[in-house]
Amino acid sequence: MKRTNTFAVRPLSHNGEQLLRDLLDASAALWNEINYERLMRYNDEDGFEGDVWDANTGRFEGKYKSVLGASTAQQVIRKNSEAWRAFFRLKNQYHDPEDTSVTEHPEPPGFRGNENDGRQLKGVIRNDAYTVEWGDCSRLEILVGSELKDRHDHTGRLRLEIAGDPNWPDYEDQGRLDLWYDETDSTFRASQPVTVSDDARDTPLADETAALDIGANNLVACTTTTGEQYLYEGRELFHRFRDTTREIARLQSKLEEGRYSSQRIRRLYRKRTRRRDHAQEALCRDLLERLYAE
């Protein structure tokens, strides 16, 4: 049975935090480079996907393995490949007249920020390149490349403190670890897929169910078989999103010919995205806590 442990992690020193940030930033940079290479080879008109896989991934792995470690560089490239396969799968479903599950044309995998505006600190660690120890002082240790070690005068693996208790501490196998920086909460987080025994359960299965209707003006309308109803309105959030979009358009209209952005415009884009993401995460957290209590 597949399950996931999600937890916050804390570097043990300022130097450790900078090392972790550099590791995740390099992971995002590698993702962006291989993604750009594949995007340039992709032809949306004829839908041919073969050229995407001709990208020279070995060159990028060689460029980043001294920073990330060879295993981590391989995993970043592999995850990007998975994202492209998922894109082509959705695209085929969209063009299949008998398949109505995909209603909007999918977009190719996106970039994780950029060097000028800041990259999204996000990476992935192979299952044998990290260890987790659960207990009173739970900790996570991850492999880093020799170049990062030298840069930060670090030896051995990077050790991080784990905050909180896992839902599934007794697992048979662990999968690839996702590691990222949550800008909303200013916290590093990790997601650990695990395989547990089929008879293991975090909590008993509930007898009641909930139905959700997702929209724009009302983000979520929820009705449960216990008779409870929850409504999360989105009008105010939508108006704020629209106002920011209009301000971005106004500023873009004042740019000199040949320019497409500015520092102020980029700040507004980041502000709009973070505000939206924070609202979505807060809504999900609140609703799940209510349903769990029911």
Short mmCIF file of C-alpha atoms in Angstrom, two decimals, residues 2-3 8 17 29 34 73 80 84 94-95 108-109 112-113 117 148 153 190 201 221 264:
data_model
loop_
_atom_site.label_atom_id
_atom_site.label_comp_id
_atom_site.label_asym_id
_atom_site.label_seq_id
_atom_site.Cartn_x
_atom_site.Cartn_y
_atom_site.Cartn_z
CA LYS A 2 1.45 3.36 -1.09
CA ARG A 3 1.31 6.27 1.35
CA ALA A 8 8.77 20.20 7.67
CA GLU A 17 20.46 26.58 5.37
CA ALA A 29 18.33 25.50 -12.60
CA ILE A 34 16.62 20.51 -19.59
CA ALA A 73 21.03 15.22 -11.06
CA ASN A 80 11.25 16.26 -15.92
CA TRP A 84 6.70 15.54 -20.32
CA TYR A 94 -7.66 15.80 -25.19
CA HIS A 95 -7.57 14.95 -28.91
CA PRO A 108 4.00 21.63 -21.65
CA PRO A 109 5.86 21.47 -18.33
CA ARG A 112 10.77 26.82 -11.94
CA GLY A 113 11.25 30.58 -11.90
CA ASP A 117 13.48 36.97 -10.46
CA LEU A 148 28.66 22.43 -2.64
CA ASP A 153 33.20 23.91 4.00
CA ALA A 190 9.66 17.27 2.33
CA ARG A 201 -4.02 2.39 8.58
CA ALA A 221 -19.37 24.26 -1.79
CA ARG A 264 7.64 46.24 -10.46
#
